[in-house]
XYZ file of C-alpha atoms in Angstrom:
460
model
C -70.919 -15.725 -33.625
C -73.402 -17.689 -31.495
C -74.995 -19.157 -34.614
C -71.602 -20.301 -35.871
C -70.795 -21.910 -32.524
C -74.151 -23.742 -32.438
C -73.615 -25.092 -35.946
C -70.183 -26.330 -34.966
C -71.560 -28.115 -31.898
C -74.383 -29.691 -33.911
C -71.919 -30.948 -36.512
C -69.696 -32.420 -33.809
C -72.664 -34.110 -32.109
C -74.008 -35.312 -35.413
C -70.791 -37.008 -36.456
C -70.462 -39.012 -33.240
C -72.969 -41.768 -34.190
C -71.230 -42.173 -37.563
C -67.877 -42.935 -35.990
C -66.490 -46.441 -35.930
C -67.643 -48.175 -32.694
C -64.338 -49.973 -32.446
C -62.495 -46.639 -32.333
C -65.038 -44.721 -30.260
C -63.563 -42.809 -27.346
C -65.395 -42.958 -24.020
C -66.223 -39.550 -22.607
C -66.770 -38.998 -18.912
C -70.202 -37.972 -17.761
C -68.985 -34.657 -16.380
C -67.646 -33.537 -19.789
C -70.915 -34.445 -21.491
C -72.867 -32.428 -18.941
C -70.576 -29.419 -19.469
C -71.205 -29.501 -23.213
C -74.930 -29.626 -22.575
C -74.640 -26.656 -20.265
C -72.669 -24.792 -22.934
C -75.374 -25.479 -25.469
C -78.027 -24.244 -23.029
C -76.027 -21.066 -22.402
C -75.723 -20.431 -26.141
C -79.440 -20.908 -26.587
C -80.198 -18.635 -23.624
C -77.898 -15.905 -24.989
C -79.626 -16.079 -28.344
C -83.014 -15.646 -26.685
C -81.805 -12.650 -24.646
C -80.326 -10.996 -27.737
C -83.566 -11.433 -29.609
C -85.481 -9.926 -26.688
C -83.112 -6.911 -26.602
C -83.546 -6.324 -30.341
C -87.298 -6.337 -29.932
C -87.081 -3.787 -27.138
C -84.980 -1.517 -29.369
C -87.519 -1.782 -32.172
C -90.339 -0.903 -29.791
C -88.473 2.160 -28.471
C -87.751 3.341 -32.025
C -91.390 2.932 -33.051
C -92.536 4.756 -29.909
C -90.328 7.766 -30.679
C -90.901 7.774 -34.434
C -93.447 10.512 -34.203
C -91.056 12.729 -32.277
C -88.074 12.446 -34.681
C -88.976 15.540 -36.686
C -89.437 17.602 -33.541
C -86.060 16.451 -32.150
C -84.361 17.300 -35.457
C -85.745 20.830 -35.457
C -84.650 21.350 -31.851
C -81.094 20.179 -32.677
C -80.906 22.541 -35.683
C -82.073 25.459 -33.552
C -79.519 24.651 -30.855
C -76.738 24.527 -33.447
C -77.667 27.945 -34.864
C -77.753 29.359 -31.338
C -74.272 28.038 -30.617
C -72.978 29.360 -33.949
C -74.219 32.863 -33.126
C -72.593 32.650 -29.677
C -69.332 31.467 -31.251
C -69.314 34.430 -33.641
C -69.957 36.794 -30.732
C -67.086 35.292 -28.718
C -64.720 35.507 -31.680
C -65.604 39.164 -32.151
C -65.074 39.840 -28.448
C -61.737 38.006 -28.533
C -60.527 40.065 -31.504
C -61.571 43.313 -29.818
C -59.857 42.330 -26.569
C -56.707 41.368 -28.438
C -56.592 44.721 -30.208
C -57.173 46.498 -26.911
C -54.438 44.453 -25.205
C -51.971 45.184 -28.007
C -52.777 48.882 -27.765
C -52.298 48.883 -24.003
C -49.027 46.975 -24.377
C -47.730 49.551 -26.864
C -48.763 52.373 -24.561
C -47.057 50.630 -21.616
C -43.828 50.137 -23.542
C -43.922 53.743 -24.710
C -44.448 55.066 -21.195
C -41.804 52.761 -19.699
C -39.159 53.778 -22.214
C -35.717 52.834 -20.882
C -37.283 51.409 -17.718
C -38.145 48.230 -19.630
C -34.479 47.445 -20.144
C -33.873 48.312 -16.504
C -36.536 45.862 -15.334
C -35.091 43.187 -17.626
C -31.688 43.567 -15.998
C -33.376 43.682 -12.603
C -35.104 40.366 -13.271
C -31.844 38.768 -14.434
C -30.024 40.048 -11.350
C -32.799 38.767 -9.110
C -32.659 35.288 -10.667
C -28.871 35.162 -10.365
C -29.039 36.352 -6.763
C -31.666 33.739 -5.891
C -29.500 30.983 -7.367
C -26.393 32.351 -5.610
C -28.127 32.533 -2.240
C -29.564 29.035 -2.588
C -26.137 27.486 -3.204
C -24.223 29.676 -0.739
C -23.086 28.091 2.537
C -24.271 31.223 4.336
C -27.773 29.797 3.859
C -27.154 27.618 6.916
C -27.927 30.801 8.887
C -30.496 32.333 6.511
C -32.300 29.367 4.952
C -35.351 31.016 3.307
C -33.912 34.175 1.765
C -33.602 32.699 -1.734
C -37.373 32.076 -1.761
C -37.999 35.826 -1.452
C -35.757 36.455 -4.439
C -37.549 33.772 -6.456
C -40.915 35.416 -5.707
C -39.535 38.786 -6.806
C -38.176 37.234 -10.003
C -41.595 35.716 -10.763
C -43.209 39.117 -10.165
C -40.831 40.823 -12.595
C -41.381 38.149 -15.231
C -45.175 38.179 -15.030
C -45.618 41.768 -16.365
C -48.735 42.081 -14.188
C -47.348 44.790 -11.943
C -44.209 46.787 -11.360
C -41.839 46.097 -8.469
C -42.036 48.465 -5.556
C -39.206 50.362 -3.930
C -39.333 47.880 -1.057
C -38.791 44.992 -3.474
C -35.743 46.655 -5.009
C -34.355 47.532 -1.587
C -34.834 43.915 -0.492
C -32.740 42.751 -3.457
C -30.019 45.242 -2.559
C -30.145 44.183 1.086
C -29.734 40.473 0.290
C -26.817 41.142 -2.054
C -25.142 43.408 0.486
C -25.627 40.889 3.295
C -24.094 38.114 1.196
C -21.031 40.268 0.526
C -20.692 41.085 4.222
C -21.131 37.452 5.301
C -18.561 36.267 2.755
C -15.916 38.195 4.694
C -16.812 36.777 8.106
C -15.530 33.738 9.984
C -18.217 32.391 12.296
C -18.425 29.616 14.858
C -21.804 27.889 14.648
C -23.516 24.926 16.257
C -25.256 23.035 13.470
C -26.799 19.657 12.799
C -24.412 17.587 10.673
C -25.336 14.366 8.857
C -22.519 11.851 9.389
C -21.328 9.330 6.818
C -23.544 6.757 8.573
C -26.597 8.965 7.970
C -27.078 9.985 11.600
C -27.729 13.662 12.503
C -25.469 15.000 15.261
C -24.846 18.441 16.703
C -21.348 19.735 16.001
C -19.319 22.928 16.312
C -18.838 24.248 12.783
C -16.584 27.039 11.544
C -17.848 28.901 8.472
C -14.970 30.439 6.526
C -16.699 33.214 4.622
C -18.746 31.806 1.766
C -16.130 29.202 0.899
C -15.961 26.241 3.300
C -17.510 24.675 6.382
C -15.038 23.097 8.828
C -15.552 20.921 11.880
C -12.769 19.356 13.926
C -10.245 18.054 11.424
C -12.539 17.601 8.444
C -14.361 19.478 5.710
C -18.166 19.566 5.510
C -20.473 20.002 2.532
C -23.678 22.037 2.238
C -26.471 20.474 0.137
C -28.623 23.296 -1.360
C -31.518 21.007 -2.335
C -32.130 19.859 1.248
C -30.473 22.660 3.206
C -28.501 20.060 5.191
C -24.814 19.957 6.140
C -23.195 16.559 5.601
C -19.832 14.994 6.293
C -17.791 14.178 3.205
C -17.317 10.506 2.379
C -13.687 11.202 1.547
C -11.445 13.880 2.960
C -8.459 15.602 1.295
C -4.833 14.812 2.093
C -3.740 14.559 5.728
C -1.591 17.671 5.639
C -4.657 19.711 4.649
C -6.681 18.162 7.482
C -3.876 19.105 9.862
C -4.326 22.735 8.863
C -8.079 22.397 9.416
C -7.622 21.008 12.935
C -5.196 23.772 13.907
C -7.508 26.405 12.439
C -10.679 25.208 14.191
C -8.904 24.970 17.560
C -7.175 28.351 17.317
C -8.502 31.143 19.511
C -6.310 34.043 18.379
C -3.653 35.056 15.897
C -3.293 34.091 12.266
C -3.582 30.465 11.132
C -3.271 28.914 7.704
C -6.062 26.818 6.220
C -6.813 25.581 2.711
C -10.068 26.986 1.309
C -11.917 26.390 -1.934
C -12.437 29.728 -3.737
C -14.840 28.039 -6.176
C -17.212 27.248 -3.286
C -16.987 23.462 -3.524
C -16.064 22.748 -7.133
C -12.337 22.216 -6.568
C -12.982 20.246 -3.390
C -15.339 17.875 -5.208
C -12.817 17.451 -8.017
C -10.081 16.754 -5.477
C -12.223 14.153 -3.738
C -13.205 12.510 -7.025
C -9.554 12.181 -8.065
C -8.351 8.581 -7.506
C -5.711 8.009 -4.851
C -2.821 5.521 -4.948
C -4.994 2.542 -4.006
C -7.570 3.461 -6.662
C -4.836 3.728 -9.282
C -3.485 0.305 -8.361
C -6.982 -1.174 -8.606
C -7.386 0.404 -12.043
C -4.338 -1.569 -13.188
C -6.262 -4.800 -12.705
C -4.629 -8.224 -12.720
C -1.621 -7.088 -14.758
C -1.030 -4.225 -12.341
C -0.928 -6.596 -9.371
C 1.494 -8.884 -11.229
C 3.801 -5.925 -11.908
C 3.709 -4.873 -8.257
C 4.498 -8.413 -7.065
C 7.400 -8.703 -9.510
C 8.668 -5.303 -8.418
C 8.547 -6.294 -4.753
C 10.448 -9.515 -5.500
C 13.032 -7.648 -7.566
C 13.609 -4.973 -4.920
C 13.914 -7.557 -2.125
C 16.399 -9.656 -4.097
C 18.385 -6.577 -5.120
C 18.596 -5.233 -1.566
C 19.647 -8.659 -0.280
C 22.379 -8.866 -2.943
C 23.613 -5.352 -2.227
C 23.838 -6.002 1.521
C 25.603 -9.325 0.918
C 28.103 -7.768 -1.494
C 28.793 -4.837 0.851
C 29.627 -7.265 3.664
C 31.684 -9.455 1.313
C 33.632 -6.461 -0.013
C 34.445 -5.368 3.534
C 35.651 -8.872 4.464
C 37.798 -9.099 1.318
C 39.336 -5.706 2.117
C 40.088 -6.853 5.664
C 41.644 -10.073 4.328
C 43.976 -8.105 2.071
C 45.336 -6.248 5.124
C 45.718 -9.340 7.334
C 48.476 -11.965 7.255
C 46.175 -14.623 8.736
C 43.997 -16.430 6.225
C 40.263 -16.726 7.086
C 37.633 -18.892 5.415
C 34.733 -16.438 5.896
C 35.499 -14.523 2.692
C 36.147 -15.447 -0.954
C 39.736 -14.141 -0.969
C 40.609 -16.183 2.106
C 39.260 -19.333 0.480
C 41.272 -18.611 -2.673
C 44.434 -18.207 -0.588
C 43.716 -21.477 1.263
C 43.359 -23.218 -2.092
C 46.754 -21.824 -3.057
C 48.310 -23.038 0.195
C 46.846 -26.514 -0.316
C 48.087 -26.878 -3.904
C 51.200 -24.670 -4.105
C 53.428 -27.734 -4.554
C 51.685 -28.596 -7.828
C 53.145 -27.545 -11.162
C 52.440 -24.003 -12.251
C 49.835 -24.987 -14.848
C 47.955 -27.229 -12.413
C 48.072 -24.562 -9.712
C 46.649 -22.016 -12.118
C 43.787 -24.379 -12.999
C 43.050 -25.014 -9.306
C 42.883 -21.284 -8.610
C 40.644 -20.740 -11.654
C 38.338 -23.475 -10.405
C 38.192 -21.822 -6.971
C 37.308 -18.470 -8.552
C 34.495 -20.127 -10.506
C 33.128 -21.567 -7.254
C 33.147 -18.097 -5.702
C 31.567 -16.458 -8.767
C 28.253 -18.302 -8.263
C 27.406 -16.884 -4.812
C 28.621 -13.432 -5.858
C 26.370 -13.338 -8.965
C 23.398 -15.103 -7.372
C 19.930 -13.667 -8.316
C 21.458 -10.977 -10.550
C 20.002 -12.611 -13.658
C 16.550 -12.778 -12.051
C 16.733 -9.098 -11.092
C 17.679 -8.184 -14.643
C 14.807 -10.238 -16.081
C 12.334 -8.482 -13.771
C 13.627 -5.080 -14.880
C 12.937 -6.074 -18.496
C 9.588 -7.825 -17.979
C 7.970 -5.066 -15.866
C 7.707 -2.398 -18.616
C 6.631 -5.039 -21.138
C 3.803 -6.096 -18.849
C 2.906 -2.426 -18.464
C 2.711 -2.088 -22.242
C 0.551 -5.206 -22.416
C -1.840 -3.762 -19.849
C -2.006 -0.471 -21.750
C -2.827 -2.187 -25.038
C -5.492 -4.308 -23.345
C -6.990 -1.237 -21.683
C -7.059 0.678 -24.971
C -8.864 -2.223 -26.629
C -11.507 -2.154 -23.887
C -11.786 1.631 -24.239
C -12.391 1.432 -27.987
C -14.972 -1.297 -27.437
C -16.770 1.007 -25.026
C -16.639 3.826 -27.579
C -18.065 1.452 -30.181
C -21.008 0.630 -27.915
C -21.765 4.075 -26.468
C -20.202 6.455 -28.992
C -17.926 9.436 -28.395
C -20.561 11.758 -26.962
C -18.937 11.690 -23.530
C -15.241 12.674 -23.757
C -14.918 12.133 -20.000
C -15.663 8.436 -20.481
C -13.002 8.097 -23.180
C -10.420 10.046 -21.165
C -11.125 7.922 -18.093
C -10.622 4.707 -20.064
C -7.328 5.923 -21.527
C -6.183 7.024 -18.063
C -6.907 3.565 -16.657
C -5.081 1.945 -19.570
C -1.942 4.000 -18.920
C -1.830 2.999 -15.244
C -0.089 -0.287 -16.056
C 2.579 1.562 -18.041
C 3.226 3.816 -15.055
C 3.443 0.796 -12.760
C 5.805 -0.993 -15.144
C 8.152 1.970 -15.393
C 7.932 2.602 -11.647
C 9.119 -0.958 -11.059
C 11.703 -1.104 -13.853
C 13.579 2.105 -12.987
C 14.539 1.260 -9.369
C 15.122 -2.421 -10.189
C 17.519 -1.483 -13.007
C 19.331 0.869 -10.643
C 19.645 -1.793 -7.932
C 20.750 -4.384 -10.494
C 23.473 -2.075 -11.776
C 24.670 -1.371 -8.243
C 24.734 -5.056 -7.283
C 26.348 -6.112 -10.557
C 29.076 -3.473 -10.178
C 29.940 -4.620 -6.659
C 29.919 -8.262 -7.729
C 32.294 -7.563 -10.619
C 34.536 -5.564 -8.301
C 34.875 -8.495 -5.871
C 35.494 -10.969 -8.717
C 38.110 -8.615 -10.166
C 39.921 -8.550 -6.790
C 39.863 -12.351 -6.634
C 41.272 -12.667 -10.165
C 43.904 -10.038 -9.428
C 45.041 -11.733 -6.209
C 44.965 -15.168 -7.862
C 47.129 -13.912 -10.725
C 49.523 -12.382 -8.190
C 49.878 -15.707 -6.370
C 50.577 -17.532 -9.642
C 53.131 -14.905 -10.640
C 54.829 -15.203 -7.237
C 54.979 -18.987 -7.654
C 56.493 -18.592 -11.130
C 59.175 -16.220 -9.839
C 60.095 -18.687 -7.088
C 60.479 -21.518 -9.589
C 62.565 -19.388 -11.958
C 64.867 -18.287 -9.160
């Protein structure tokens, strides 16, 4: 490599004088010096390599006379190691046969006890796991470690468990059964949702739940700590908890988790109303806004029509004509134009009814449109959500059915919102439309009666 580099440098230096002077490139002095230094370094490295090769040759020549002796020593060492290897292999085979024989003798002497110890080991492992995850461990924190040591002893086959070991297993199982039927008031360190440890009065309900004040607590087996839940169940359940923790005597109702935390975690993971609305996304918010507008308009129309119907009914019983109701205005129109011919009077009354129809049917069309659009928007949101769900399945596969079910559940939220808006809006629209038609029918009936009365007067 060094020789190749030196040849390259010599060729480069040799071609410089042959270059055209008119096209020669001026090189700074520093660069020229660096190239000279590089050449010196290459030459120095070559000299050092040559010196090292000579030293190797001298060492080889110095030890040449000893090569045969070293070879014989290596051969002797190899034979010695081979004999030792054969001896170890023989010893290993003998020990293995002896171990197999002792194992057979042990199994023969144990007889049915082997199956008993197998069940004992399984029971010990299950008990250790049960004690570790039990909330009673807040009072007895290290008992599961004893069961784990006993389980390791049974699985090692080095020695048999003693009577004391078996009695200890029985004692721990019996104590867990006794503690699961007790209700105790304890003073424990509780980790709040802000991560701060505080002392609190805690009620342990058997082996099921830990309660404090008006909230549920959770025991973490890995750390042995009691923490406050980030989310609590419904308020009515917390009301039971508060009454139960403050009670001093008598019987009090409280909701407990018989699965020792599984149902409570599932209940807390379930989305509430706000979470469901957020799952609906933009389309869900649009549906809610349309529903609010539709309900407000429908309630305003219903209140207006109720008041108008009452005023029209009062006008029908009164002899005095008032302008604060549609029927009164129709009767005033009749009084103003009763001297006109019958056909003209009928047209004037029809025109007055048309003027009254507008305020009576105001916003009804908008309410009806909202009742139709809401479920369609819900269907649109569902289709969009299903598309996103299938895209997720395409990317990550169907190995997690929970992921697919969650996506479908979110997609159906908009359909629920659409139907939840459409059903009451349709009901309110029907109610308002019925009252509006009833008032218009009264106006037409009274108008026809006035025209008929006018016709009878002219005929007489």
